[in-house]
Coordinates of C-alpha atoms and ligand atoms in Angstrom, one line a residue:
X1421 CA 11.1 12.6 -10.6
X1422 CA 10.5 8.6 -10.3
X1423 CA 7.8 7.7 -8.1
X1424 CA 7.8 4.1 -6.9
X1425 CA 5.1 2.3 -4.4
X1426 CA 4.0 -1.5 -3.7
X1427 CA 1.4 -3.1 -2.0
X1428 CA 1.5 -6.5 -0.5
X1429 CA -0.7 -9.4 -1.2
X1430 CA -1.3 -10.4 2.4
X1431 CA -5.3 -10.0 1.8
X1432 CA -7.8 -8.3 -0.6
X1433 CA -7.1 -4.7 -1.3
X1434 CA -9.0 -2.6 1.1
X1435 CA -10.6 0.8 1.1
X1436 CA -7.5 2.4 3.0
X1437 CA -5.1 1.2 0.5
X1438 CA -7.0 2.4 -2.5
X1439 CA -7.9 6.0 -1.0
X1440 CA -4.5 6.2 0.9
X1441 CA -2.4 5.1 -1.8
X1442 CA -3.7 3.3 -5.1
X1443 CA -6.0 6.0 -6.5
X1444 CA -3.0 8.3 -6.2
X1445 CA -0.8 6.0 -7.5
X1446 CA -3.2 6.0 -11.0
X1447 CA -4.1 9.5 -10.9
X1448 CA -0.9 11.5 -11.1
X1449 CA 0.8 9.7 -13.9
X1450 CA 4.4 10.0 -14.3
X1451 CA 6.6 8.3 -17.1
X1452 CA 9.0 7.0 -14.9
X1453 CA 6.6 5.4 -12.5
X1454 CA 6.8 1.9 -11.2
X1455 CA 4.4 0.6 -8.8
X1456 CA 4.3 -3.6 -7.7
X1457 CA 2.8 -6.0 -5.9
X1458 CA 5.2 -6.9 -3.2
X1459 CA 4.5 -10.9 -2.9
X1460 CA 8.2 -10.9 -1.1
X1461 CA 6.7 -8.9 1.5
X1462 CA 3.6 -11.3 2.2
X1463 CA 6.3 -14.0 3.1
X1464 CA 6.8 -12.5 6.8
X1465 CA 3.1 -14.0 7.6
X1466 CA 2.5 -16.3 4.5
X1467 CA -0.6 -17.2 3.1
X1468 CA -0.6 -20.7 1.6
X1469 CA 1.1 -20.9 -1.7
X1470 CA -2.0 -21.2 -3.9
X1471 CA -3.8 -18.0 -1.7
X1472 CA -0.5 -16.0 -2.5
X1473 CA -0.6 -16.9 -5.8
X1474 CA -4.5 -16.1 -6.1
X1475 CA -3.8 -12.9 -4.3
X1476 CA -0.7 -11.7 -6.1
X1477 CA -3.1 -12.0 -9.2
X1478 CA -6.0 -10.2 -7.9
X1479 CA -3.8 -7.1 -6.9
X1480 CA -1.8 -7.0 -10.0
X1481 CA -5.6 -7.1 -11.8
X1482 CA -6.7 -4.4 -9.3
X1483 CA -3.8 -2.0 -9.8
X1484 CA -4.5 -2.1 -13.6
X1485 CA -8.1 -1.6 -13.1
X1486 CA -7.5 1.4 -11.0
X1487 CA -6.0 3.0 -14.1
X1488 CA -2.4 2.5 -13.6
X1489 CA 0.0 2.1 -17.0
X1490 CA 0.7 -1.6 -17.6
X1491 CA 4.0 -0.7 -18.4
X1492 CA 4.7 1.2 -14.9
X1493 CA 3.6 -2.3 -13.3
X1494 CA 5.5 -5.3 -12.0
X1495 CA 5.6 -8.1 -9.7
X1496 CA 8.1 -8.2 -6.7
X1497 CA 9.5 -11.4 -6.9
X1498 CA 10.0 -11.2 -10.3
X1499 CA 13.4 -9.5 -9.4
X1500 CA 14.2 -11.6 -6.5
X1501 CA 17.7 -11.8 -7.5
X1502 CA 18.6 -8.0 -8.0
X1503 CA 16.4 -7.4 -4.8
X1504 CA 18.2 -10.3 -2.8
X1505 CA 21.4 -8.9 -3.5
X1506 CA 20.5 -5.5 -3.2
X1507 CA 18.9 -6.4 0.4
X1508 CA 21.8 -8.0 1.8
X1509 CA 24.4 -5.1 1.1
X1510 CA 21.5 -2.9 2.8
X1511 CA 21.0 -5.1 6.0
X1512 CA 24.9 -4.9 6.3
X1513 CA 24.2 -0.9 6.2
X1514 CA 21.4 -1.1 8.8
X1515 CA 21.8 -1.7 12.4
X1516 CA 19.8 -4.0 14.5
X1517 CA 18.2 -1.5 16.6
X1518 CA 17.2 0.8 13.5
X1519 CA 15.3 -2.4 12.4
X1520 CA 13.5 -3.4 15.7
X1521 CA 12.4 0.5 16.2
X1522 CA 9.9 0.4 13.6
X1523 CA 6.4 0.6 14.9
X1524 CA 5.1 -2.2 12.5
X1525 CA 8.0 -4.6 13.8
X1526 CA 7.0 -4.1 17.5
X1527 CA 3.2 -4.0 16.6
X1528 CA 3.2 -7.3 14.8
X1529 CA 6.1 -9.0 16.6
X1530 CA 4.1 -7.9 20.2
X1531 CA 2.9 -10.9 22.2
X1532 CA 4.2 -13.8 19.8
X1533 CA 6.3 -16.6 20.8
X1534 CA 8.7 -16.4 17.8
X1535 CA 9.3 -13.8 15.5
X1536 CA 10.6 -14.0 12.0
X1537 CA 13.9 -12.3 11.2
X1538 CA 12.0 -11.4 7.9
X1539 CA 9.4 -9.3 10.0
X1540 CA 12.8 -7.4 11.2
X1541 CA 14.3 -6.8 7.8
X1542 CA 10.7 -6.3 6.0
X1543 CA 11.8 -2.6 5.8
X1544 CA 15.2 -3.2 4.8
X1545 CA 13.7 -4.9 1.7
X1546 CA 11.4 -2.0 1.6
X1547 CA 14.5 0.0 1.4
X1548 CA 16.0 -2.4 -1.7
X1549 CA 12.9 -1.9 -3.8
X1550 CA 13.1 1.9 -3.5
X1551 CA 16.9 2.4 -3.6
X1552 CA 17.4 -0.3 -6.6
X1553 CA 15.0 1.7 -9.3
X1554 CA 16.3 5.3 -7.8
X1555 CA 13.0 6.3 -6.7
X1556 CA 12.9 10.0 -5.1
X1557 CA 9.0 9.9 -4.6
X1558 CA 7.2 7.0 -2.5
X1559 CA 3.7 7.6 -2.7
X1560 CA 2.0 5.7 0.9
X1561 CA -0.2 5.9 3.8
X1562 CA 1.0 7.6 6.7
X1563 CA 1.6 3.9 8.4
X1564 CA 4.7 3.3 5.6
X1565 CA 6.5 6.8 6.7
X1566 CA 8.9 5.7 9.2
X1567 CA 10.0 2.7 6.6
X1568 CA 10.5 5.1 3.9
X1569 CA 12.6 7.4 6.6
X1570 CA 14.8 4.3 6.9
X1571 CA 15.2 4.2 3.3
X1572 CA 16.4 7.8 3.2
X1573 CA 18.9 7.1 6.0
X1574 CA 20.2 3.7 4.5
X1575 CA 20.3 5.7 1.0
X1576 CA 22.6 8.6 2.8
X1577 CA 24.7 6.3 5.0
X1578 CA 25.7 4.1 1.7
X1579 CA 26.4 7.0 -0.2
X1580 CA 28.5 8.5 2.3
X1581 CA 30.4 5.2 2.7
X1582 CA 30.6 4.4 -0.7
X1583 CA 30.2 7.2 -3.1
X1584 CA 26.8 8.5 -4.9
X1585 CA 24.8 5.3 -5.9
X1586 CA 21.5 5.9 -4.7
X1587 CA 18.9 8.7 -5.2
X1588 CA 17.4 9.7 -1.5
X1589 CA 13.8 9.2 -1.7
X1590 CA 11.1 10.8 0.4
X1591 CA 7.5 9.7 1.2
X1592 CA 4.5 11.6 -0.1
X1593 CA 1.5 11.3 2.3
X1594 CA -1.9 12.4 1.0
X1595 CA -3.9 15.0 3.1
X1596 CA -7.3 13.1 3.5
X1597 CA -7.2 9.4 4.0
X1598 CA -3.6 9.0 4.8
X1599 CA -5.1 6.4 7.8
X1600 CA -8.3 5.1 6.7
X1601 CA -9.8 3.7 10.1
X1602 CA -11.1 0.2 10.5
X1603 CA -15.3 0.8 10.5
X1604 CA -16.0 -1.5 13.5
X1605 CA -13.1 -0.1 15.6
X1606 CA -12.2 3.5 14.8
X1607 CA -9.0 3.2 17.2
X1608 CA -7.3 0.9 14.7
X1609 CA -6.2 1.4 10.8
X1610 CA -8.1 -0.5 8.0
X1611 CA -6.1 -3.6 7.1
X1612 CA -6.3 -6.3 4.9
X1613 CA -5.0 -8.9 6.7
X1614 CA -7.9 -8.2 9.4
X1615 CA -10.4 -10.6 7.2
X1616 CA -12.6 -11.2 9.9
X1617 CA -13.6 -7.6 11.1
X1618 CA -16.9 -6.2 9.8
X1619 CA -15.6 -2.9 9.5
X1620 CA -12.9 -3.7 6.6
X1621 CA -14.3 -2.8 3.0
X1622 CA -12.6 -4.6 0.3
X1623 CA -12.2 -2.6 -3.3
X1624 CA -14.0 -5.6 -5.0
X1625 CA -16.9 -6.1 -2.3
X1626 CA -20.5 -5.7 -3.7
X1627 CA -22.6 -2.6 -3.2
X1628 CA -24.9 -4.2 -1.1
X1629 CA -21.9 -5.5 1.5
X1630 CA -20.6 -1.8 1.1
X1631 CA -23.8 -0.7 2.3
X1632 CA -24.2 -2.9 5.3
X1633 CA -20.8 -2.5 6.6
X1634 CA -21.4 1.1 6.4
X1635 CA -24.5 1.4 8.1
X1636 CA -23.0 -0.7 11.0
X1637 CA -20.0 1.6 11.6
X1638 CA -19.2 2.5 14.9
X1639 CA -20.0 6.1 15.7
X1640 CA -20.9 7.6 19.0
X1641 CA -24.4 9.0 20.8
X1642 CA -24.1 12.3 20.2
X1643 CA -25.9 12.0 16.5
X1644 CA -24.0 15.7 15.9
X1645 CA -22.4 15.5 12.3
X1646 CA -18.9 17.1 13.2
X1647 CA -15.4 16.8 12.1
X1648 CA -13.7 16.2 15.4
X1649 CA -10.6 13.5 14.7
X1650 CA -9.6 13.4 18.4
X1651 CA -12.9 13.6 20.1
X1652 CA -14.9 11.7 17.5
X1653 CA -12.7 9.2 15.5
X1654 CA -15.5 7.1 14.1
X1655 CA -17.5 10.0 12.6
X1656 CA -14.1 11.6 11.7
X1657 CA -13.3 8.3 9.5
X1658 CA -16.6 8.4 7.8
X1659 CA -16.1 12.2 6.8
X1660 CA -12.2 11.6 5.9
X1661 CA -13.6 8.7 3.6
X1662 CA -16.5 11.1 2.1
X1663 CA -14.5 13.8 1.7
X1664 CA -11.7 11.6 -0.4
X1665 CA -14.4 10.3 -2.6
X1666 CA -16.1 13.9 -3.4
X1667 CA -12.3 15.4 -3.3
X1668 CA -13.5 18.2 -0.9
X1669 CA -12.6 18.4 3.0
X1670 CA -13.9 16.8 5.8
X1671 CA -15.2 19.9 7.0
X1672 CA -17.1 20.8 4.1
X1673 CA -18.5 17.1 3.8
X1674 CA -19.7 17.5 7.4
X1675 CA -22.4 20.1 5.8
X1676 CA -23.7 17.3 3.6
X1677 CA -25.7 15.5 6.3
X1678 CA -27.6 16.3 9.6
X1679 CA -28.0 12.8 11.2
X1680 CA -25.2 10.3 11.3
X1681 CA -27.8 7.8 9.4
X1682 CA -27.8 10.4 6.7
X1683 CA -23.9 10.3 6.6
X1684 CA -23.6 6.6 6.7
X1685 CA -25.7 6.4 3.2
X1686 CA -23.9 9.1 1.8
X1687 CA -20.5 7.9 2.6
X1688 CA -21.8 4.3 1.4
X1689 CA -23.0 5.6 -1.9
X1690 CA -19.9 8.1 -2.4
X1691 CA -17.7 4.5 -2.0
X1692 CA -19.7 2.5 -4.3
X1693 CA -19.4 4.9 -7.2
X1694 CA -15.9 5.6 -6.5
X1695 CA -15.3 1.5 -6.6
X1696 CA -17.6 0.5 -9.2
X1697 CA -15.5 0.9 -12.2
X1698 CA -12.4 -0.6 -10.3
X1699 CA -14.5 -3.7 -9.6
X1700 CA -16.0 -4.2 -13.0
X1701 CA -12.8 -3.9 -14.5
X1702 CA -10.9 -5.9 -12.4
X1703 CA -13.3 -8.9 -12.7
X1704 CA -13.0 -8.5 -16.5
X1705 CA -9.1 -8.8 -16.2
X1706 CA -9.2 -11.8 -13.9
X1707 CA -11.0 -13.5 -16.8
X1708 CA -8.0 -13.2 -19.1
X1709 CA -5.0 -15.0 -17.1
X1710 CA -3.0 -15.2 -20.5
X1711 CA -3.1 -11.1 -20.9
X1712 CA -2.8 -10.5 -17.3
X1713 CA 0.3 -12.9 -17.6
X1714 CA 1.7 -10.8 -20.4
X1715 CA 1.6 -7.6 -19.0
X1716 CA 3.2 -9.1 -15.9
X1717 CA 6.2 -10.4 -17.9
X1718 CA 6.3 -7.4 -19.8
X1719 CA 6.8 -5.3 -16.5
X1720 CA 9.5 -7.3 -15.0
X1721 CA 11.5 -7.0 -18.0
X1722 CA 11.3 -3.3 -18.0
X1723 CA 11.7 -3.2 -14.5
X1724 CA 14.9 -5.7 -14.4
X1725 CA 16.8 -3.6 -17.0
X1726 CA 16.0 -0.5 -15.1
X1727 CA 17.5 -2.0 -11.8
X1728 CA 20.6 -3.4 -13.2
X1729 CA 22.9 0.0 -13.5
X1730 CA 22.3 0.5 -10.3
X1731 CA 22.8 -2.6 -8.6
X1732 CA 25.9 -3.0 -10.9
X1733 CA 27.2 0.3 -9.6
X1734 CA 26.3 -0.8 -5.7
X1735 CA 28.2 -4.3 -6.4
X1736 CA 31.1 -2.1 -7.7
X1737 CA 31.7 0.5 -5.1
X1738 CA 31.1 -2.2 -2.2
X1739 CA 34.4 -3.9 -3.9
X1740 CA 31.9 -7.1 -4.6
X1741 CA 32.7 -6.7 -8.4
Ligands
TYM3147 P1 0.3 -2.5 2.6 O1 0.0 -3.4 1.4 O2 0.3 -2.4 4.1 O3 -0.1 -1.2 1.9 C1 -0.4 -0.7 0.8 C2 -0.7 1.1 0.8 O4 -1.9 1.4 1.3 C3 -1.3 2.1 2.3 N1 -2.7 1.8 3.5 C4 -3.4 3.1 3.8 N2 -3.4 3.9 3.5 C5 -4.5 4.8 4.3 N3 -5.3 4.0 5.4 C6 -4.9 2.7 5.9 N4 -5.6 2.0 6.7 C7 -4.0 2.2 5.1 N5 -3.4 0.9 5.0 C8 -2.8 0.6 3.9 C9 0.1 2.1 2.7 O5 0.3 2.9 3.5 C10 0.8 1.8 1.2 O6 1.1 3.1 1.0 N6 5.2 -2.7 2.7 C11 4.3 -2.1 2.1 C12 4.7 -2.4 0.6 C13 5.7 -1.9 0.1 C14 6.4 -0.6 -0.5 C15 7.9 -1.2 -0.6 C16 5.8 0.4 -0.2 C17 6.8 -3.0 -0.4 N7 8.0 -2.3 -0.7 C18 8.4 0.3 -1.4 C19 6.6 1.3 -1.1 C20 7.8 1.2 -1.1 C21 2.8 -2.5 2.5 O7 2.8 -3.6 2.9 O8 1.8 -1.9 2.2

């Protein structure tokens, strides 16, 4: 089994990224794991170069601090050559309609005067990430499910056209916290690019900031702690976060508080305890950039070596080599 997944440096790592993805990458270590900061994907809505560099470094440190094996980590653009080649081959395997059907493309492109081609082909580059490394499992939050589905389709189609080169991957989505919602607006998912929202909790937030964000979380006027994701999404979100941090079910978590104020305090404290060691380790790692760069270079070499045989096979069977 080869697990692979990535995170895009389009903002600071937030609680949804952590509970829905990063924490699981670190918890269930497998020898063939590969996790990366997908800086190329950040180019669809590019931060300024200096900020992109800083965010890439910060996310890399957070992944290490979360307990991911340094051997399993790399930065996507360090494999820009390999990925660029496979990305093109896969773009020529994917139809316009398939790419345009992706929910994220529709959401992010909606209402924009000019939409970048990169926003359309974003999931194809994801497929290149996955297929290049022969990943069989892709641990993600539920928002990435459809993209992994496209990677499956492209792998199957390529194999049927040219011969068996790629493993067919599957998405692995968690039972709780697969879609953490914005505390200020439970109708939308928590997103790191939504920097202005007071309802996005960042992994590197100080405890007091986290407490304040939870205290202001939007709920409803009922003040009855019960898990009802459709009817009461704000409370359900708090219960899911509490359940993920305390490793219970949201139903059990609901028994631990009798008022919303109690619930908000309990969730805030559970999140603070969950994130504290990660924040402290990440801050230390960010003090030693030489060591971070060394780990990055080592990871790049390993990931590139692993990618080569599959890339060469793809070039060969298509007649390019
Ligand atoms: P990104 O950076 O948007 O998110 C990283 C991971 O966090 C999950 N996630 C969430 N989970 C629960 N609740 C939320 N509110 C929430 N927000 C985000 C995402 O599902 C994801 O698992 N395109 C990808 C990165 C990528 C990738 C790949 C992933 C690039 N290549 C190949 C898998 C395989 C992205 O931007 O994720």
